[in-house]
Structure formats: C-alpha cells, structure tokens
Amino acid sequence: MKKIEAIIRKTKFESVKEALLEADIEWFSYYDVRGVGKTRQERIYRGVVYDTSYIERTLLTIVVRDVNVDRTVNAILSTARTGEIGDGRIFISTVDDAVRIRTAERGDIALYNAERE
C-alpha cells in the first residue's frame, strides 16, 4: 500500500476530484493548507502593503493499493498541471498496514469493500 499526498492549487481541486473518481479512487481526505514557496508577492490595498508570501493550497491524502499508484498519480498530474510555477508536489510513501475499525480487517482489504471486487 502507498500513501499519496498531493499539494495542489485550490482552483484545481474540483477537476482533480473528478479525475480521481473517474480513475475509481473513491476515498481520500483533503485539507486547506498554507505554505511558503519561492514566490514572493506584495499586494497593496488602500495604500497599505501586505505580504502575501504564503501560498494557499489544498492537500490531498490518499491511501491506495500498489496497483493503483500510477493511475492515481496520473489522474492528479493530468488535471492539476498548468505548467507554471506553483502547481504543487506529489509525495509517495509506503504504508505498512491498514485496519478497518468496523470489521478489524487488515491490509489491502481494509481500504475497499470486498463486495465490489
């Protein structure tokens, strides 16, 4: 199993969500996050200069079986990429185990319903 964490532009969230659903990735968590990147901006509002060096993004957290990693990453890449600085990052790490609380099932089967497979 792999954990995929993707930091994407907030404006791309809906299209990434749809792409993941089309790729049969039906469960993930997401959070609104802020970070600091290379881009530095100052905005002037009513004569006052505001530092906007923080970047608002959405963080997706997805745990998938090993066979679904490429499909998941490709769905994110194809919809989140604009080709400009600030498109985000994807991190992939190994998950040792998963446990479904309701049934105490462990491993891959804890990620998805057995009835569907």
mmCIF file of N, CA, C and O in Angstrom, residues 7-75:
data_model
loop_
_atom_site.group_PDB
_atom_site.id
_atom_site.type_symbol
_atom_site.label_atom_id
_atom_site.label_comp_id
_atom_site.label_asym_id
_atom_site.label_seq_id
_atom_site.Cartn_x
_atom_site.Cartn_y
_atom_site.Cartn_z
ATOM 1 N N ILE A 7 -0.099 18.201 -3.004
ATOM 2 C CA ILE A 7 -0.380 19.601 -2.705
ATOM 3 C C ILE A 7 -0.674 20.261 -4.044
ATOM 4 O O ILE A 7 0.179 20.305 -4.928
ATOM 5 N N ILE A 8 -1.900 20.755 -4.202
ATOM 6 C CA ILE A 8 -2.340 21.301 -5.486
ATOM 7 C C ILE A 8 -2.920 22.698 -5.297
ATOM 8 O O ILE A 8 -3.234 23.110 -4.181
ATOM 9 N N ARG A 9 -3.087 23.394 -6.405
ATOM 10 C CA ARG A 9 -3.752 24.700 -6.379
ATOM 11 C C ARG A 9 -5.208 24.507 -5.956
ATOM 12 O O ARG A 9 -5.858 23.554 -6.377
ATOM 13 N N LYS A 10 -5.721 25.428 -5.148
ATOM 14 C CA LYS A 10 -7.121 25.335 -4.719
ATOM 15 C C LYS A 10 -8.074 25.377 -5.907
ATOM 16 O O LYS A 10 -9.113 24.731 -5.903
ATOM 17 N N THR A 11 -7.689 26.090 -6.942
ATOM 18 C CA THR A 11 -8.561 26.216 -8.114
ATOM 19 C C THR A 11 -8.654 24.917 -8.909
ATOM 20 O O THR A 11 -9.547 24.771 -9.737
ATOM 21 N N LYS A 12 -7.752 23.989 -8.686
ATOM 22 C CA LYS A 12 -7.737 22.727 -9.417
ATOM 23 C C LYS A 12 -8.411 21.587 -8.651
ATOM 24 O O LYS A 12 -8.525 20.475 -9.161
ATOM 25 N N PHE A 13 -8.869 21.836 -7.438
ATOM 26 C CA PHE A 13 -9.399 20.760 -6.601
ATOM 27 C C PHE A 13 -10.569 20.026 -7.252
ATOM 28 O O PHE A 13 -10.590 18.795 -7.296
ATOM 29 N N GLU A 14 -11.550 20.737 -7.749
ATOM 30 C CA GLU A 14 -12.737 20.082 -8.316
ATOM 31 C C GLU A 14 -12.389 19.199 -9.507
ATOM 32 O O GLU A 14 -12.893 18.088 -9.633
ATOM 33 N N SER A 15 -11.507 19.669 -10.387
ATOM 34 C CA SER A 15 -11.136 18.858 -11.549
ATOM 35 C C SER A 15 -10.307 17.648 -11.133
ATOM 36 O O SER A 15 -10.468 16.555 -11.699
ATOM 37 N N VAL A 16 -9.452 17.789 -10.131
ATOM 38 C CA VAL A 16 -8.683 16.646 -9.627
ATOM 39 C C VAL A 16 -9.620 15.642 -8.970
ATOM 40 O O VAL A 16 -9.489 14.432 -9.177
ATOM 41 N N LYS A 17 -10.575 16.127 -8.208
ATOM 42 C CA LYS A 17 -11.542 15.230 -7.562
ATOM 43 C C LYS A 17 -12.287 14.404 -8.604
ATOM 44 O O LYS A 17 -12.438 13.187 -8.472
ATOM 45 N N GLU A 18 -12.748 15.054 -9.668
ATOM 46 C CA GLU A 18 -13.461 14.340 -10.728
ATOM 47 C C GLU A 18 -12.560 13.318 -11.422
ATOM 48 O O GLU A 18 -12.985 12.205 -11.734
ATOM 49 N N ALA A 19 -11.301 13.687 -11.656
ATOM 50 C CA ALA A 19 -10.362 12.764 -12.294
ATOM 51 C C ALA A 19 -10.096 11.547 -11.409
ATOM 52 O O ALA A 19 -9.991 10.421 -11.906
ATOM 53 N N LEU A 20 -10.003 11.756 -10.101
ATOM 54 C CA LEU A 20 -9.797 10.636 -9.188
ATOM 55 C C LEU A 20 -11.015 9.710 -9.174
ATOM 56 O O LEU A 20 -10.870 8.487 -9.177
ATOM 57 N N LEU A 21 -12.200 10.283 -9.181
ATOM 58 C CA LEU A 21 -13.411 9.455 -9.215
ATOM 59 C C LEU A 21 -13.486 8.657 -10.509
ATOM 60 O O LEU A 21 -13.881 7.480 -10.501
ATOM 61 N N GLU A 22 -13.100 9.262 -11.627
ATOM 62 C CA GLU A 22 -13.081 8.543 -12.908
ATOM 63 C C GLU A 22 -12.045 7.422 -12.905
ATOM 64 O O GLU A 22 -12.204 6.425 -13.603
ATOM 65 N N ALA A 23 -10.984 7.575 -12.106
ATOM 66 C CA ALA A 23 -9.944 6.553 -12.004
ATOM 67 C C ALA A 23 -10.279 5.510 -10.933
ATOM 68 O O ALA A 23 -9.437 4.712 -10.545
ATOM 69 N N ASP A 24 -11.524 5.535 -10.437
ATOM 70 C CA ASP A 24 -12.009 4.611 -9.399
ATOM 71 C C ASP A 24 -11.313 4.792 -8.057
ATOM 72 O O ASP A 24 -11.204 3.842 -7.278
ATOM 73 N N ILE A 25 -10.823 5.990 -7.788
ATOM 74 C CA ILE A 25 -10.294 6.322 -6.463
ATOM 75 C C ILE A 25 -11.413 7.082 -5.768
ATOM 76 O O ILE A 25 -11.658 8.252 -6.039
ATOM 77 N N GLU A 26 -12.122 6.383 -4.893
ATOM 78 C CA GLU A 26 -13.371 6.919 -4.339
ATOM 79 C C GLU A 26 -13.242 7.475 -2.934
ATOM 80 O O GLU A 26 -14.203 7.995 -2.398
ATOM 81 N N TRP A 27 -12.088 7.309 -2.311
ATOM 82 C CA TRP A 27 -11.958 7.779 -0.936
ATOM 83 C C TRP A 27 -10.629 8.495 -0.770
ATOM 84 O O TRP A 27 -9.578 7.965 -1.109
ATOM 85 N N PHE A 28 -10.700 9.701 -0.267
ATOM 86 C CA PHE A 28 -9.496 10.454 0.087
ATOM 87 C C PHE A 28 -9.887 11.576 1.022
ATOM 88 O O PHE A 28 -11.056 11.938 1.138
ATOM 89 N N SER A 29 -8.895 12.099 1.700
ATOM 90 C CA SER A 29 -9.100 13.242 2.583
ATOM 91 C C SER A 29 -8.462 14.462 1.935
ATOM 92 O O SER A 29 -7.516 14.340 1.167
ATOM 93 N N TYR A 30 -8.990 15.632 2.257
ATOM 94 C CA TYR A 30 -8.372 16.855 1.760
ATOM 95 C C TYR A 30 -8.460 17.936 2.817
ATOM 96 O O TYR A 30 -9.350 17.935 3.670
ATOM 97 N N TYR A 31 -7.496 18.819 2.759
ATOM 98 C CA TYR A 31 -7.380 19.889 3.744
ATOM 99 C C TYR A 31 -6.961 21.162 3.031
ATOM 100 O O TYR A 31 -6.179 21.109 2.085
ATOM 101 N N ASP A 32 -7.445 22.283 3.500
ATOM 102 C CA ASP A 32 -6.939 23.569 3.031
ATOM 103 C C ASP A 32 -5.696 23.865 3.844
ATOM 104 O O ASP A 32 -5.717 23.813 5.081
ATOM 105 N N VAL A 33 -4.595 24.132 3.154
ATOM 106 C CA VAL A 33 -3.315 24.349 3.822
ATOM 107 C C VAL A 33 -2.671 25.623 3.298
ATOM 108 O O VAL A 33 -3.049 26.150 2.255
ATOM 109 N N ARG A 34 -1.687 26.089 4.020
ATOM 110 C CA ARG A 34 -0.878 27.226 3.592
ATOM 111 C C ARG A 34 0.574 26.823 3.676
ATOM 112 O O ARG A 34 0.968 26.049 4.539
ATOM 113 N N GLY A 35 1.358 27.344 2.784
ATOM 114 C CA GLY A 35 2.775 27.054 2.789
ATOM 115 C C GLY A 35 3.549 28.261 2.335
ATOM 116 O O GLY A 35 2.983 29.298 1.986
ATOM 117 N N VAL A 36 4.858 28.126 2.337
ATOM 118 C CA VAL A 36 5.733 29.185 1.887
ATOM 119 C C VAL A 36 6.568 28.610 0.751
ATOM 120 O O VAL A 36 7.140 27.540 0.880
ATOM 121 N N GLY A 37 6.589 29.309 -0.357
ATOM 122 C CA GLY A 37 7.367 28.861 -1.505
ATOM 123 C C GLY A 37 8.321 29.938 -1.957
ATOM 124 O O GLY A 37 8.543 30.928 -1.257
ATOM 125 N N LYS A 38 8.876 29.750 -3.133
ATOM 126 C CA LYS A 38 9.830 30.721 -3.669
ATOM 127 C C LYS A 38 9.162 32.014 -4.105
ATOM 128 O O LYS A 38 9.776 33.061 -4.131
ATOM 129 N N THR A 39 7.892 31.921 -4.468
ATOM 130 C CA THR A 39 7.184 33.096 -4.955
ATOM 131 C C THR A 39 6.964 34.089 -3.821
ATOM 132 O O THR A 39 6.462 33.740 -2.761
ATOM 133 N N ARG A 40 7.347 35.309 -4.031
ATOM 134 C CA ARG A 40 7.149 36.376 -3.050
ATOM 135 C C ARG A 40 6.327 37.474 -3.706
ATOM 136 O O ARG A 40 6.634 37.904 -4.808
ATOM 137 N N GLN A 41 5.294 37.885 -3.033
ATOM 138 C CA GLN A 41 4.446 38.933 -3.582
ATOM 139 C C GLN A 41 4.094 39.928 -2.491
ATOM 140 O O GLN A 41 3.994 39.579 -1.325
ATOM 141 N N GLU A 42 3.877 41.123 -2.920
ATOM 142 C CA GLU A 42 3.326 42.144 -2.047
ATOM 143 C C GLU A 42 2.123 42.727 -2.752
ATOM 144 O O GLU A 42 2.165 42.987 -3.956
ATOM 145 N N ARG A 43 1.058 42.873 -2.026
ATOM 146 C CA ARG A 43 -0.143 43.476 -2.599
ATOM 147 C C ARG A 43 -0.448 44.758 -1.847
ATOM 148 O O ARG A 43 -0.250 44.853 -0.645
ATOM 149 N N ILE A 44 -0.944 45.710 -2.595
ATOM 150 C CA ILE A 44 -1.282 46.990 -1.997
ATOM 151 C C ILE A 44 -2.802 47.112 -1.968
ATOM 152 O O ILE A 44 -3.476 46.951 -2.992
ATOM 153 N N TYR A 45 -3.335 47.343 -0.785
ATOM 154 C CA TYR A 45 -4.775 47.512 -0.625
ATOM 155 C C TYR A 45 -5.003 48.779 0.171
ATOM 156 O O TYR A 45 -4.552 48.911 1.310
ATOM 157 N N ARG A 46 -5.632 49.745 -0.467
ATOM 158 C CA ARG A 46 -5.917 51.045 0.146
ATOM 159 C C ARG A 46 -4.654 51.690 0.720
ATOM 160 O O ARG A 46 -4.645 52.199 1.834
ATOM 161 N N GLY A 47 -3.593 51.578 -0.052
ATOM 162 C CA GLY A 47 -2.356 52.244 0.332
ATOM 163 C C GLY A 47 -1.488 51.490 1.325
ATOM 164 O O GLY A 47 -0.422 51.944 1.687
ATOM 165 N N VAL A 48 -1.948 50.343 1.796
ATOM 166 C CA VAL A 48 -1.176 49.548 2.752
ATOM 167 C C VAL A 48 -0.593 48.344 2.021
ATOM 168 O O VAL A 48 -1.293 47.653 1.286
ATOM 169 N N VAL A 49 0.694 48.077 2.241
ATOM 170 C CA VAL A 49 1.367 46.958 1.589
ATOM 171 C C VAL A 49 1.217 45.717 2.464
ATOM 172 O O VAL A 49 1.544 45.731 3.652
ATOM 173 N N TYR A 50 0.689 44.635 1.870
ATOM 174 C CA TYR A 50 0.526 43.364 2.563
ATOM 175 C C TYR A 50 1.442 42.327 1.939
ATOM 176 O O TYR A 50 1.531 42.214 0.726
ATOM 177 N N ASP A 51 2.123 41.566 2.795
ATOM 178 C CA ASP A 51 2.991 40.483 2.329
ATOM 179 C C ASP A 51 2.118 39.246 2.095
ATOM 180 O O ASP A 51 1.434 38.783 3.001
ATOM 181 N N THR A 52 2.138 38.736 0.887
ATOM 182 C CA THR A 52 1.355 37.541 0.575
ATOM 183 C C THR A 52 2.291 36.403 0.185
ATOM 184 O O THR A 52 2.056 35.686 -0.775
ATOM 185 N N SER A 53 3.360 36.221 0.954
ATOM 186 C CA SER A 53 4.339 35.193 0.621
ATOM 187 C C SER A 53 3.823 33.793 0.945
ATOM 188 O O SER A 53 4.381 32.814 0.482
ATOM 189 N N TYR A 54 2.774 33.691 1.741
ATOM 190 C CA TYR A 54 2.194 32.370 1.975
ATOM 191 C C TYR A 54 1.337 31.998 0.769
ATOM 192 O O TYR A 54 0.805 32.843 0.073
ATOM 193 N N ILE A 55 1.229 30.720 0.537
ATOM 194 C CA ILE A 55 0.509 30.225 -0.629
ATOM 195 C C ILE A 55 -0.616 29.318 -0.139
ATOM 196 O O ILE A 55 -0.372 28.366 0.601
ATOM 197 N N GLU A 56 -1.839 29.601 -0.543
ATOM 198 C CA GLU A 56 -2.965 28.749 -0.172
ATOM 199 C C GLU A 56 -3.082 27.613 -1.166
ATOM 200 O O GLU A 56 -3.110 27.825 -2.373
ATOM 201 N N ARG A 57 -3.135 26.396 -0.651
ATOM 202 C CA ARG A 57 -3.232 25.197 -1.469
ATOM 203 C C ARG A 57 -4.186 24.207 -0.825
ATOM 204 O O ARG A 57 -4.652 24.408 0.291
ATOM 205 N N THR A 58 -4.435 23.111 -1.514
ATOM 206 C CA THR A 58 -5.220 22.006 -0.983
ATOM 207 C C THR A 58 -4.307 20.791 -0.910
ATOM 208 O O THR A 58 -3.585 20.499 -1.857
ATOM 209 N N LEU A 59 -4.351 20.099 0.220
ATOM 210 C CA LEU A 59 -3.559 18.893 0.426
ATOM 211 C C LEU A 59 -4.491 17.694 0.351
ATOM 212 O O LEU A 59 -5.458 17.607 1.108
ATOM 213 N N LEU A 60 -4.220 16.788 -0.585
ATOM 214 C CA LEU A 60 -4.975 15.549 -0.714
ATOM 215 C C LEU A 60 -4.167 14.429 -0.072
ATOM 216 O O LEU A 60 -2.957 14.334 -0.297
ATOM 217 N N THR A 61 -4.814 13.586 0.704
ATOM 218 C CA THR A 61 -4.178 12.411 1.283
ATOM 219 C C THR A 61 -4.960 11.192 0.824
ATOM 220 O O THR A 61 -6.153 11.082 1.084
ATOM 221 N N ILE A 62 -4.266 10.291 0.116
ATOM 222 C CA ILE A 62 -4.913 9.128 -0.488
ATOM 223 C C ILE A 62 -4.079 7.899 -0.174
ATOM 224 O O ILE A 62 -2.868 7.903 -0.398
ATOM 225 N N VAL A 63 -4.692 6.843 0.347
ATOM 226 C CA VAL A 63 -4.000 5.575 0.550
ATOM 227 C C VAL A 63 -4.578 4.584 -0.447
ATOM 228 O O VAL A 63 -5.791 4.386 -0.501
ATOM 229 N N VAL A 64 -3.698 3.989 -1.267
ATOM 230 C CA VAL A 64 -4.150 3.086 -2.331
ATOM 231 C C VAL A 64 -3.320 1.809 -2.332
ATOM 232 O O VAL A 64 -2.222 1.763 -1.781
ATOM 233 N N ARG A 65 -3.865 0.795 -2.977
ATOM 234 C CA ARG A 65 -3.092 -0.418 -3.220
ATOM 235 C C ARG A 65 -1.965 -0.088 -4.181
ATOM 236 O O ARG A 65 -2.063 0.846 -4.979
ATOM 237 N N ASP A 66 -0.921 -0.892 -4.155
ATOM 238 C CA ASP A 66 0.237 -0.648 -5.018
ATOM 239 C C ASP A 66 -0.144 -0.597 -6.498
ATOM 240 O O ASP A 66 0.417 0.186 -7.256
ATOM 241 N N VAL A 67 -1.118 -1.396 -6.911
ATOM 242 C CA VAL A 67 -1.501 -1.433 -8.329
ATOM 243 C C VAL A 67 -2.197 -0.154 -8.778
ATOM 244 O O VAL A 67 -2.296 0.111 -9.974
ATOM 245 N N ASN A 68 -2.670 0.655 -7.834
ATOM 246 C CA ASN A 68 -3.406 1.877 -8.174
ATOM 247 C C ASN A 68 -2.562 3.146 -8.087
ATOM 248 O O ASN A 68 -3.075 4.238 -8.310
ATOM 249 N N VAL A 69 -1.287 3.019 -7.770
ATOM 250 C CA VAL A 69 -0.441 4.198 -7.575
ATOM 251 C C VAL A 69 -0.307 5.005 -8.863
ATOM 252 O O VAL A 69 -0.554 6.212 -8.884
ATOM 253 N N ASP A 70 0.086 4.347 -9.950
ATOM 254 C CA ASP A 70 0.284 5.077 -11.213
ATOM 255 C C ASP A 70 -1.003 5.722 -11.699
ATOM 256 O O ASP A 70 -1.000 6.862 -12.168
ATOM 257 N N ARG A 71 -2.112 5.005 -11.594
ATOM 258 C CA ARG A 71 -3.399 5.550 -12.027
ATOM 259 C C ARG A 71 -3.759 6.794 -11.218
ATOM 260 O O ARG A 71 -4.241 7.783 -11.766
ATOM 261 N N THR A 72 -3.495 6.753 -9.925
ATOM 262 C CA THR A 72 -3.808 7.889 -9.054
ATOM 263 C C THR A 72 -2.913 9.083 -9.374
ATOM 264 O O THR A 72 -3.396 10.213 -9.525
ATOM 265 N N VAL A 73 -1.620 8.847 -9.489
ATOM 266 C CA VAL A 73 -0.675 9.931 -9.780
ATOM 267 C C VAL A 73 -0.972 10.543 -11.145
ATOM 268 O O VAL A 73 -0.978 11.771 -11.297
ATOM 269 N N ASN A 74 -1.262 9.717 -12.139
ATOM 270 C CA ASN A 74 -1.571 10.236 -13.477
ATOM 271 C C ASN A 74 -2.849 11.066 -13.487
ATOM 272 O O ASN A 74 -2.939 12.063 -14.203
ATOM 273 N N ALA A 75 -3.842 10.664 -12.701
ATOM 274 C CA ALA A 75 -5.082 11.447 -12.617
ATOM 275 C C ALA A 75 -4.805 12.831 -12.038
ATOM 276 O O ALA A 75 -5.340 13.839 -12.513
#
